[in-house]
Tab-separated table of C-alpha atoms in Angstrom:
chain	number	residue	atom	x	y	z
R	583	MET	CA	0.083	0.090	0.033
R	584	VAL	CA	1.189	3.425	-0.908
R	585	LYS	CA	0.031	4.719	2.308
R	586	ASN	CA	2.271	2.460	4.353
R	587	LYS	CA	5.319	3.271	2.382
R	588	GLN	CA	4.833	6.940	2.782
R	589	LEU	CA	4.403	6.421	6.560
R	590	ASP	CA	7.373	4.032	6.774
R	591	ASP	CA	9.521	6.614	4.878
R	592	TYR	CA	8.425	9.504	7.327
R	593	LEU	CA	9.223	7.294	10.445
R	594	ALA	CA	12.481	6.227	8.930
R	595	ARG	CA	13.622	9.860	8.531
R	596	LEU	CA	12.489	10.692	11.919
R	597	ASP	CA	14.430	7.769	13.375
R	598	LYS	CA	17.458	8.885	11.528
R	599	ALA	CA	17.060	12.582	12.598
R	600	LEU	CA	16.742	11.507	16.270
R	601	GLY	CA	20.296	10.224	15.905
R	602	SER	CA	21.957	11.118	19.237
R	603	ILE	CA	19.108	9.759	21.414
R	604	PRO	CA	19.430	6.362	22.841
R	605	ILE	CA	17.860	3.529	20.736
R	606	SER	CA	15.266	2.482	23.205
R	607	GLU	CA	14.056	6.088	23.730
R	608	ARG	CA	14.061	6.450	19.810
R	609	ALA	CA	11.818	3.525	19.472
R	610	ASP	CA	9.391	4.909	22.233
R	611	ILE	CA	9.181	8.261	20.255
R	612	ILE	CA	8.567	6.640	16.909
R	613	THR	CA	5.811	4.466	18.326
R	614	GLU	CA	3.983	7.438	19.856
R	615	ILE	CA	4.230	9.556	16.751
R	616	LYS	CA	3.068	6.577	14.666
R	617	SER	CA	0.226	6.079	17.083
R	618	HIS	CA	-0.638	9.651	16.694
R	619	ILE	CA	-0.744	9.333	12.910
R	620	LEU	CA	-2.879	6.342	13.021
R	621	GLU	CA	-5.110	7.884	15.563
R	622	ALA	CA	-5.712	10.996	13.345
R	623	SER	CA	-6.271	8.667	10.390
R	624	GLU	CA	-8.936	6.748	12.386
R	625	ARG	CA	-10.748	9.898	13.865
R	626	ASP	CA	-11.020	11.529	10.299
R	627	PRO	CA	-10.831	8.872	7.515
R	628	ASN	CA	-11.184	11.695	4.954
R	629	GLN	CA	-8.034	13.289	5.849
R	630	SER	CA	-5.141	12.161	3.853
R	631	LEU	CA	-1.931	10.842	5.242
R	632	THR	CA	-0.094	13.711	3.536
R	633	SER	CA	-1.973	16.255	5.292
R	634	ILE	CA	-1.605	14.637	8.664
R	635	LEU	CA	2.140	14.391	8.117
R	636	ASN	CA	2.158	18.065	6.805
R	637	SER	CA	0.440	18.991	10.269
R	638	LEU	CA	3.215	17.114	12.015
R	639	GLY	CA	6.015	18.829	10.173
R	640	GLU	CA	9.013	17.651	8.556
R	641	PRO	CA	10.417	14.549	10.370
R	642	GLU	CA	13.757	16.544	10.998
R	643	SER	CA	12.095	19.521	12.535
R	644	VAL	CA	10.013	17.052	14.777
R	645	ALA	CA	13.230	15.520	15.807
R	646	ASN	CA	14.900	18.852	16.355
R	647	LYS	CA	12.169	19.761	18.785
R	648	TYR	CA	12.846	16.461	20.730
R	649	LEU	CA	16.516	17.159	20.859
R	650	LEU	CA	16.075	20.868	21.802
R	651	GLU	CA	13.783	19.810	24.837
R	652	LYS	CA	16.556	17.579	25.777
R	653	GLY	CA	19.138	20.153	25.424
R	654	LEU	CA	20.888	18.308	22.651
R	655	LYS	CA	22.130	19.897	19.408
R	656	PRO	CA	19.644	19.797	16.699
R	657	VAL	CA	20.449	18.084	13.411
R	658	LYS	CA	20.511	20.435	10.361
R	659	PRO	CA	17.984	19.220	7.823
R	660	SER	CA	19.647	17.571	4.883
R	661	ARG	CA	18.524	19.314	1.782
R	662	SER	CA	19.269	16.593	-0.633
R	663	PRO	CA	21.616	13.917	-1.060
R	664	ILE	CA	23.550	15.789	-3.625
R	665	VAL	CA	24.661	18.384	-0.952
R	666	LYS	CA	25.603	15.861	1.389
R	667	TRP	CA	27.783	14.004	-1.105
R	668	LEU	CA	29.400	17.054	-2.447
R	669	THR	CA	30.313	18.141	1.193
R	670	ILE	CA	31.729	14.623	1.777
R	671	GLY	CA	33.663	14.833	-1.454
R	672	PHE	CA	35.095	18.285	-0.702
R	673	VAL	CA	36.052	17.242	2.943
R	674	SER	CA	37.695	14.057	1.610
R	675	THR	CA	39.736	15.717	-0.950
R	676	VAL	CA	40.983	18.392	1.616
R	677	ALA	CA	41.916	15.581	3.914
R	678	LEU	CA	43.731	13.745	1.201
R	679	LEU	CA	45.650	16.830	0.240
R	680	LEU	CA	46.660	17.543	3.782
R	681	GLY	CA	47.728	14.008	4.127
R	682	PHE	CA	49.781	14.179	1.140
R	683	ILE	CA	51.251	17.468	2.333
R	684	LEU	CA	52.273	16.049	5.564
R	685	ILE	CA	53.809	13.143	3.839
R	686	VAL	CA	56.078	15.259	1.595
R	687	ILE	CA	57.098	17.498	4.548
R	688	TRP	CA	58.041	14.385	6.530
R	689	PHE	CA	60.014	12.922	3.570
R	690	PHE	CA	61.922	16.015	2.809
R	691	THR	CA	62.650	17.332	6.254
R	692	PRO	CA	66.377	16.785	6.870
R	693	ILE	CA	67.181	14.396	9.498
R	694	ILE	CA	70.315	16.422	9.951
R	695	ASN	CA	70.366	19.994	10.816
R	696	VAL	CA	73.735	21.665	10.183
R	697	ASP	CA	74.652	24.910	11.828
R	698	GLU	CA	77.916	25.842	10.220
R	699	LYS	CA	78.418	29.113	11.863
R	700	ASN	CA	78.432	27.557	15.294
R	701	GLY	CA	80.120	24.408	14.081
R	702	ARG	CA	77.033	22.287	15.128
R	703	VAL	CA	75.432	19.271	13.485
R	704	GLN	CA	72.382	17.733	15.054
R	705	ILE	CA	71.181	14.414	13.830
R	706	MET	CA	67.703	12.785	14.278
R	707	GLY	CA	66.530	15.822	15.978
R	708	GLY	CA	69.202	16.041	18.478
R	709	LEU	CA	69.716	12.458	19.076
R	710	ILE	CA	73.073	12.783	17.951
R	711	ASP	CA	74.526	16.294	18.633
R	712	ILE	CA	77.943	17.303	17.424
R	713	ASN	CA	79.253	20.526	18.774
R	714	ALA	CA	82.655	21.551	17.249
R	715	LYS	CA	82.916	24.687	19.360
R	716	GLU	CA	82.513	22.871	22.645
R	717	GLY	CA	84.238	19.845	21.282
R	718	SER	CA	81.415	17.449	22.331
R	719	ILE	CA	79.420	14.912	20.882
R	720	ASP	CA	76.088	14.179	22.535
R	721	ILE	CA	74.643	10.868	22.041
R	722	ASP	CA	71.133	10.099	23.005
R	723	ASP	CA	72.169	7.852	25.848
R	724	GLY	CA	74.446	10.483	27.397
R	725	GLN	CA	76.818	12.979	26.627
R	726	VAL	CA	80.480	11.834	25.618
R	727	LYS	CA	82.391	15.035	25.895
R	728	ILE	CA	85.533	15.085	24.277
R	729	GLY	CA	87.049	17.421	26.743
R	730	THR	CA	89.689	17.596	29.167
R	731	LYS	CA	88.284	16.388	32.280
R	732	ASP	CA	89.742	13.420	34.157
R	733	LYS	CA	92.051	13.121	31.197
R	734	ALA	CA	95.864	13.286	30.821
R	735	ARG	CA	98.056	14.080	28.035
R	736	VAL	CA	99.316	10.954	26.262
R	737	SER	CA	101.828	11.095	23.647
R	738	GLY	CA	103.317	8.471	21.413
R	739	ASN	CA	105.249	8.258	18.249
R	740	GLN	CA	106.046	5.754	15.577
R	741	ASN	CA	109.143	5.901	13.290
R	742	LEU	CA	108.393	5.157	9.642
R	743	GLU	CA	110.599	3.375	7.168
R	744	ASP	CA	110.349	4.513	3.719
R	745	VAL	CA	108.103	7.396	4.517
R	746	GLN	CA	106.989	8.407	1.026
R	747	ASN	CA	105.567	5.011	0.303
R	748	ALA	CA	104.165	4.569	3.871
R	749	GLN	CA	100.501	4.741	4.687
R	750	VAL	CA	98.977	5.768	7.853
R	751	GLU	CA	95.432	4.596	9.018
R	752	LEU	CA	93.460	6.149	11.748
R	753	ASN	CA	90.385	4.497	12.997
R	754	LEU	CA	87.949	6.240	15.290
R	755	THR	CA	84.549	5.583	16.849
R	756	GLN	CA	84.123	9.011	18.358
R	757	GLY	CA	86.794	11.639	18.723
R	758	SER	CA	88.111	14.991	17.709
R	759	PHE	CA	91.258	14.938	15.723
R	760	GLU	CA	93.657	17.453	14.507
R	761	ILE	CA	95.773	16.307	11.570
R	762	GLU	CA	98.999	18.149	10.988
R	763	THR	CA	102.244	17.587	9.139
R	764	ASN	CA	105.750	17.334	10.197
R	765	SER	CA	109.060	16.855	8.510
R	766	ARG	CA	110.407	14.405	10.947
R	767	ASN	CA	110.136	10.719	9.935
R	768	GLN	CA	107.683	9.602	12.552
R	769	VAL	CA	104.049	9.644	13.306
R	770	GLU	CA	103.451	11.755	16.417
R	771	TRP	CA	100.276	11.948	18.485
R	772	GLU	CA	99.293	13.683	21.583
R	773	CYS	CA	95.908	12.947	23.202
R	774	GLN	CA	93.727	13.708	25.886
R	775	MET	CA	92.573	10.440	27.226
R	776	GLY	CA	91.745	8.764	30.455
R	777	PRO	CA	93.308	5.590	31.585
R	778	GLU	CA	90.701	3.386	30.019
R	779	GLN	CA	91.048	5.027	26.667
R	780	GLN	CA	94.887	4.601	26.757
R	781	GLU	CA	94.466	0.897	27.224
R	782	ALA	CA	91.971	0.740	24.515
R	783	LEU	CA	94.316	2.574	22.043
R	784	THR	CA	96.079	0.023	19.735
R	785	GLN	CA	98.752	0.312	17.147
R	786	ASP	CA	100.047	-1.828	14.356
R	787	TYR	CA	102.959	-1.316	12.123
R	788	ASP	CA	104.061	-3.873	9.530
R	789	GLY	CA	106.724	-1.865	8.065
R	790	LYS	CA	104.345	-0.212	5.441
R	791	VAL	CA	101.137	0.610	7.008
R	792	PHE	CA	100.886	2.013	10.374
R	793	LYS	CA	97.542	1.728	12.068
R	794	LEU	CA	96.492	3.869	15.065
R	795	ASN	CA	93.350	2.246	16.229
R	796	PHE	CA	91.121	4.735	18.430
R	797	GLU	CA	88.199	2.452	17.902
R	798	LYS	CA	87.869	1.206	21.502
R	799	ALA	CA	89.144	4.581	22.797
R	800	VAL	CA	85.903	6.476	22.555
R	801	GLY	CA	85.833	10.003	22.972
R	802	VAL	CA	89.353	11.185	22.730
R	803	THR	CA	90.969	14.562	21.583
R	804	CYS	CA	94.109	14.118	19.643
R	805	ASP	CA	96.578	16.052	17.699
R	806	VAL	CA	98.142	13.721	15.016
R	807	SER	CA	101.202	14.869	13.055
R	808	ILE	CA	102.251	12.971	10.188
R	809	PRO	CA	105.230	13.099	7.817
R	810	LYS	CA	105.043	13.210	4.022
R	811	VAL	CA	103.684	9.800	3.548
R	812	ALA	CA	101.715	8.423	0.507
R	813	LEU	CA	98.426	8.146	1.928
R	814	VAL	CA	96.475	9.044	5.077
R	815	ARG	CA	93.269	7.165	5.693
R	816	ILE	CA	90.868	8.062	8.398
R	817	THR	CA	87.823	6.137	8.998
R	818	GLY	CA	85.368	6.859	11.662
R	819	THR	CA	81.791	6.719	13.100
R	820	ASN	CA	81.534	10.062	14.768
R	821	GLY	CA	84.273	12.665	14.255
R	822	LEU	CA	85.500	16.131	14.276
R	823	VAL	CA	88.470	16.173	12.059
R	824	ASN	CA	90.520	19.245	11.321
R	825	ILE	CA	93.127	18.859	8.583
R	826	SER	CA	95.752	21.386	8.536
R	827	GLU	CA	97.958	21.825	5.132
R	828	PRO	CA	98.566	18.280	4.382
R	829	ASN	CA	101.249	17.161	2.073
R	830	PHE	CA	99.971	13.777	1.802
R	831	ALA	CA	96.921	12.241	-0.085
R	832	MET	CA	94.008	11.537	2.167
R	833	ASP	CA	91.040	9.308	2.261
R	834	VAL	CA	88.673	10.340	5.001
R	835	GLN	CA	85.442	8.595	5.517
R	836	LEU	CA	83.070	9.424	8.392
R	837	ILE	CA	79.533	8.646	9.130
R	838	ASN	CA	78.636	11.464	11.210
R	839	GLY	CA	81.291	14.218	11.178
R	840	LEU	CA	82.376	17.575	10.637
R	841	VAL	CA	85.556	17.781	8.526
R	842	ASN	CA	87.430	21.000	8.194
R	843	PHE	CA	90.062	21.241	5.562
R	844	GLU	CA	92.848	23.853	5.551
R	845	PRO	CA	94.913	23.628	2.265
R	846	ASN	CA	98.403	24.584	2.087
R	847	ASN	CA	98.351	27.528	-0.368
R	848	LYS	CA	101.631	26.437	-2.093
R	849	LEU	CA	100.311	22.962	-3.015
R	850	ALA	CA	97.742	21.824	-5.512
R	851	TYR	CA	94.970	19.597	-4.552
R	852	ASN	CA	92.519	17.310	-6.402
R	853	TYR	CA	89.283	17.126	-4.281
R	854	ASP	CA	86.793	14.305	-4.245
R	855	THR	CA	84.335	15.294	-1.530
R	856	SER	CA	80.880	13.920	-0.965
R	857	ILE	CA	78.305	14.426	1.629
R	858	GLU	CA	74.797	12.570	1.936
R	859	THR	CA	72.968	14.771	4.346
R	860	GLY	CA	74.293	17.982	5.362
R	861	PHE	CA	76.473	20.820	3.811
R	862	GLN	CA	79.824	21.149	2.034
R	863	ASP	CA	81.821	24.088	0.693
R	864	GLN	CA	82.903	24.465	-2.743
R	865	PHE	CA	86.110	22.790	-3.337
R	866	THR	CA	87.975	23.765	-6.584
R	867	SER	CA	90.296	20.991	-7.807
R	868	SER	CA	93.549	21.719	-9.546
R	869	ASN	CA	94.409	20.292	-12.887
R	870	GLU	CA	98.067	19.810	-12.316
R	871	PRO	CA	99.517	16.232	-12.515
R	872	THR	CA	101.192	16.799	-9.214
R	873	ALA	CA	97.951	17.714	-7.448
R	874	ILE	CA	97.433	15.785	-4.296
R	875	PRO	CA	94.225	13.657	-4.132
R	876	ILE	CA	92.076	14.586	-1.232
R	877	LYS	CA	89.052	12.333	-0.806
R	878	ILE	CA	86.575	13.289	1.899
R	879	LYS	CA	83.261	11.522	2.396
R	880	VAL	CA	80.816	12.314	5.226
R	881	THR	CA	77.435	10.781	5.434
R	882	ASN	CA	75.779	13.222	7.841
R	883	GLY	CA	77.553	16.246	8.789
R	884	SER	CA	79.600	18.974	6.912
R	885	ILE	CA	82.742	19.433	5.048
R	886	SER	CA	84.089	22.769	5.149
R	887	LEU	CA	87.058	24.578	3.439
R	888	GLU	CA	89.249	26.804	5.598
R	889	ARG	CA	91.234	29.575	3.932
X	1324	MET	CA	-0.323	47.314	10.848
X	1325	GLY	CA	1.565	44.205	9.782
X	1326	MET	CA	4.600	44.789	12.124
X	1327	LEU	CA	2.205	45.116	14.975
X	1328	LEU	CA	0.709	41.862	14.198
X	1329	GLN	CA	4.161	40.306	14.235
X	1330	ILE	CA	4.991	42.049	17.681
X	1331	ILE	CA	1.907	40.511	19.122
X	1332	GLU	CA	2.502	37.079	17.820
X	1333	ASN	CA	6.009	37.070	19.148
X	1334	TRP	CA	4.709	38.182	22.528
X	1335	LYS	CA	2.048	35.547	22.473
X	1336	THR	CA	4.562	32.742	21.841
X	1337	GLN	CA	6.652	33.919	24.740
X	1338	VAL	CA	3.781	34.188	27.210
X	1339	ARG	CA	2.365	31.071	26.082
X	1340	LYS	CA	5.259	28.882	26.584
X	1341	GLY	CA	5.205	28.772	30.311
X	1342	TYR	CA	1.522	29.201	30.536
X	1343	LEU	CA	0.818	26.288	28.183
X	1344	GLU	CA	2.962	23.987	30.451
X	1345	LEU	CA	0.696	24.898	33.263
X	1346	CYS	CA	-2.424	24.279	31.389
X	1347	ILE	CA	-1.096	21.017	30.262
X	1348	LEU	CA	-0.372	19.895	33.632
X	1349	LEU	CA	-3.689	21.012	34.879
X	1350	LEU	CA	-5.533	18.997	32.052
X	1351	ILE	CA	-3.440	15.910	32.972
X	1352	GLN	CA	-4.384	16.339	36.581
X	1353	GLN	CA	-8.103	16.742	35.699
X	1354	ASN	CA	-8.114	13.764	33.457
X	1355	LYS	CA	-5.928	11.752	35.852
X	1356	ARG	CA	-4.571	9.828	32.743
X	1357	ILE	CA	-4.576	10.874	29.131
X	1358	TYR	CA	-2.771	10.194	25.925
X	1359	GLY	CA	-1.266	12.799	23.585
X	1360	PHE	CA	-3.890	12.925	20.865
X	1361	ASP	CA	-6.736	13.538	23.436
X	1362	LEU	CA	-4.643	16.234	25.097
X	1363	LEU	CA	-4.367	18.004	21.754
X	1364	ASP	CA	-7.994	17.860	21.241
X	1365	GLN	CA	-8.851	19.348	24.727
X	1366	LEU	CA	-6.254	21.979	24.389
X	1367	SER	CA	-7.684	22.985	21.007
X	1368	LYS	CA	-11.256	23.002	22.234
X	1369	LEU	CA	-10.045	25.371	25.157
X	1370	GLY	CA	-8.564	27.809	22.556
X	1371	LEU	CA	-5.185	26.863	23.204
X	1372	PRO	CA	-4.137	25.219	19.923
X	1373	LEU	CA	-0.831	23.479	20.189
X	1374	LYS	CA	1.032	21.819	17.299
X	1375	GLU	CA	1.532	18.060	17.784
X	1376	GLY	CA	5.084	18.480	16.697
X	1377	THR	CA	5.478	20.682	19.766
X	1378	LEU	CA	3.495	18.689	22.360
X	1379	TYR	CA	4.950	15.341	21.889
X	1380	PRO	CA	8.461	16.597	22.563
X	1381	LEU	CA	7.242	18.540	25.587
X	1382	LEU	CA	5.478	15.548	27.136
X	1383	ASN	CA	8.683	13.567	26.420
X	1384	ARG	CA	10.794	16.003	28.369
X	1385	MET	CA	8.408	16.292	31.308
X	1386	THR	CA	8.508	12.532	31.620
X	1387	SER	CA	12.334	12.614	31.638
X	1388	ASP	CA	12.185	15.364	34.299
X	1389	GLY	CA	10.014	13.075	36.527
X	1390	VAL	CA	7.043	15.370	36.288
X	1391	LEU	CA	4.988	12.935	34.397
X	1392	SER	CA	4.883	9.195	34.235
X	1393	ALA	CA	3.899	7.324	31.181
X	1394	SER	CA	2.475	3.866	30.344
X	1395	TRP	CA	1.593	2.188	27.169
X	1396	GLU	CA	-1.848	0.792	26.715
X	1397	THR	CA	-3.724	-0.907	23.801
X	1398	GLU	CA	-7.257	-0.585	23.711
X	1399	ASN	CA	-8.195	-3.777	22.169
X	1400	LEU	CA	-6.336	-6.474	20.196
X	1401	LYS	CA	-6.565	-4.651	16.880
X	1402	GLY	CA	-5.713	-1.260	17.958
X	1403	HIS	CA	-2.441	0.568	18.199
X	1404	PRO	CA	-0.596	1.339	21.456
X	1405	ARG	CA	-1.281	4.608	23.257
X	1406	LYS	CA	1.016	6.383	25.453
X	1407	PHE	CA	-0.860	7.575	28.477
X	1408	TYR	CA	0.441	10.334	30.932
X	1409	SER	CA	-0.421	10.993	34.472
X	1410	LEU	CA	1.229	13.384	37.143
X	1411	THR	CA	3.906	12.043	39.522
X	1412	LYS	CA	3.899	12.972	43.075
X	1413	ASP	CA	6.812	15.606	42.040
X	1414	GLY	CA	4.541	16.763	39.187
X	1415	THR	CA	1.851	17.521	41.484
X	1416	ARG	CA	3.970	19.418	43.802
X	1417	LEU	CA	5.310	21.347	40.778
X	1418	LEU	CA	1.846	22.112	39.523
X	1419	THR	CA	0.953	23.490	42.844
X	1420	GLN	CA	3.871	25.797	42.830
X	1421	MET	CA	3.214	26.995	39.327
X	1422	GLU	CA	-0.427	27.704	40.141
X	1423	ASP	CA	0.589	29.842	43.189
X	1424	GLU	CA	3.098	31.674	41.018
X	1425	PHE	CA	0.613	32.335	38.345
X	1426	GLN	CA	-1.876	33.535	41.060
X	1427	GLU	CA	0.798	35.904	42.139
X	1428	MET	CA	1.242	37.192	38.506
X	1429	ILE	CA	-2.523	37.730	37.948
X	1430	LYS	CA	-2.568	39.759	41.393
X	1431	ILE	CA	0.102	42.143	40.217
X	1432	PHE	CA	-1.591	42.373	36.837
X	1433	LYS	CA	-4.751	43.228	38.378
X	1434	THR	CA	-2.954	45.966	40.632
X	1435	LEU	CA	-1.322	47.296	37.433
X	1436	GLN	CA	-4.581	47.629	35.584
X	1437	LYS	CA	-6.359	50.031	38.203
């Protein structure tokens, strides 16, 4: 019967518009309104269902009156499904766009913050904080200051045979190093290190390659002076390395680091510098055949040129 | 003239609101128990026409407030269930206070009219 469908539709709309009211109460309200409609129909059979419903009013406004009496927020009458769907479409698009922007920002935000002026590199939002000025490297689980407290000056040296063909290797886990040249035939180092670090420092010399291993001596500050060897290799995890006027080829590889290179103005260099995340200065290579190869590779940090 | 009519209608709506609740409670008290449709009928005959869309939510609220108590009754097997309302104890107390307040208002009104 058409009559019933019209009634059912009306009551369904009313139920929906009563939304925030608990279900048992909603059922009660619907039953009462239905009862009223049926009663009106019985009392005056000539009155059409339409006019009865019109007298009641739109189900949404009836529902609103219930909500208002209860002090609840009334529901806005939905004009038509089109408006509703346009709104949904619009809101979803905006949400998608925002989501996309957030992803882009997250993706491109550098994990590393390099502050060259102050000699500071922060990695992972400060999880690793390298401060060249203070000479400290903070790692999340505590500060490892490369400072002078509780440390003694420890020096050592190693005589090198056949200097010009010799190689020097420096391995470090964490430390600050000053690399200089000397005209004596030996590698000399002077470090600030505590007793544990002294014990942890190892050396190895096979007549050709001299290895100075600071890997277990974490958090040292050293001056290393090297004669005119063929190659100086420095490998490390976290390091601050200052290279001063070298006359030897170099291969520096650091994961997190600040490398400062001061060229000797009388010498020609051929640079191969690379940095993954961070900053580097412009290094101009020389074309001369005698140019000294300088390779510096830093994953996170900075490579700076000192004039 | 049109604007005056609007002002009067606005005022009537305002005044009636509280007054209507008083009348509804009085009617329910008189009838002891009454269901919505009947109440609409009697209000209409009194010259207090109230839209059904307004009455039912009002009755619903007064029931929630504990002023009225409601029960469902079906006249016979074929009929539809009807929700009957009656005053609760609190409702009766409330009605008495409302009547007193209203009497006060009439007194002041009569004084002002002199």
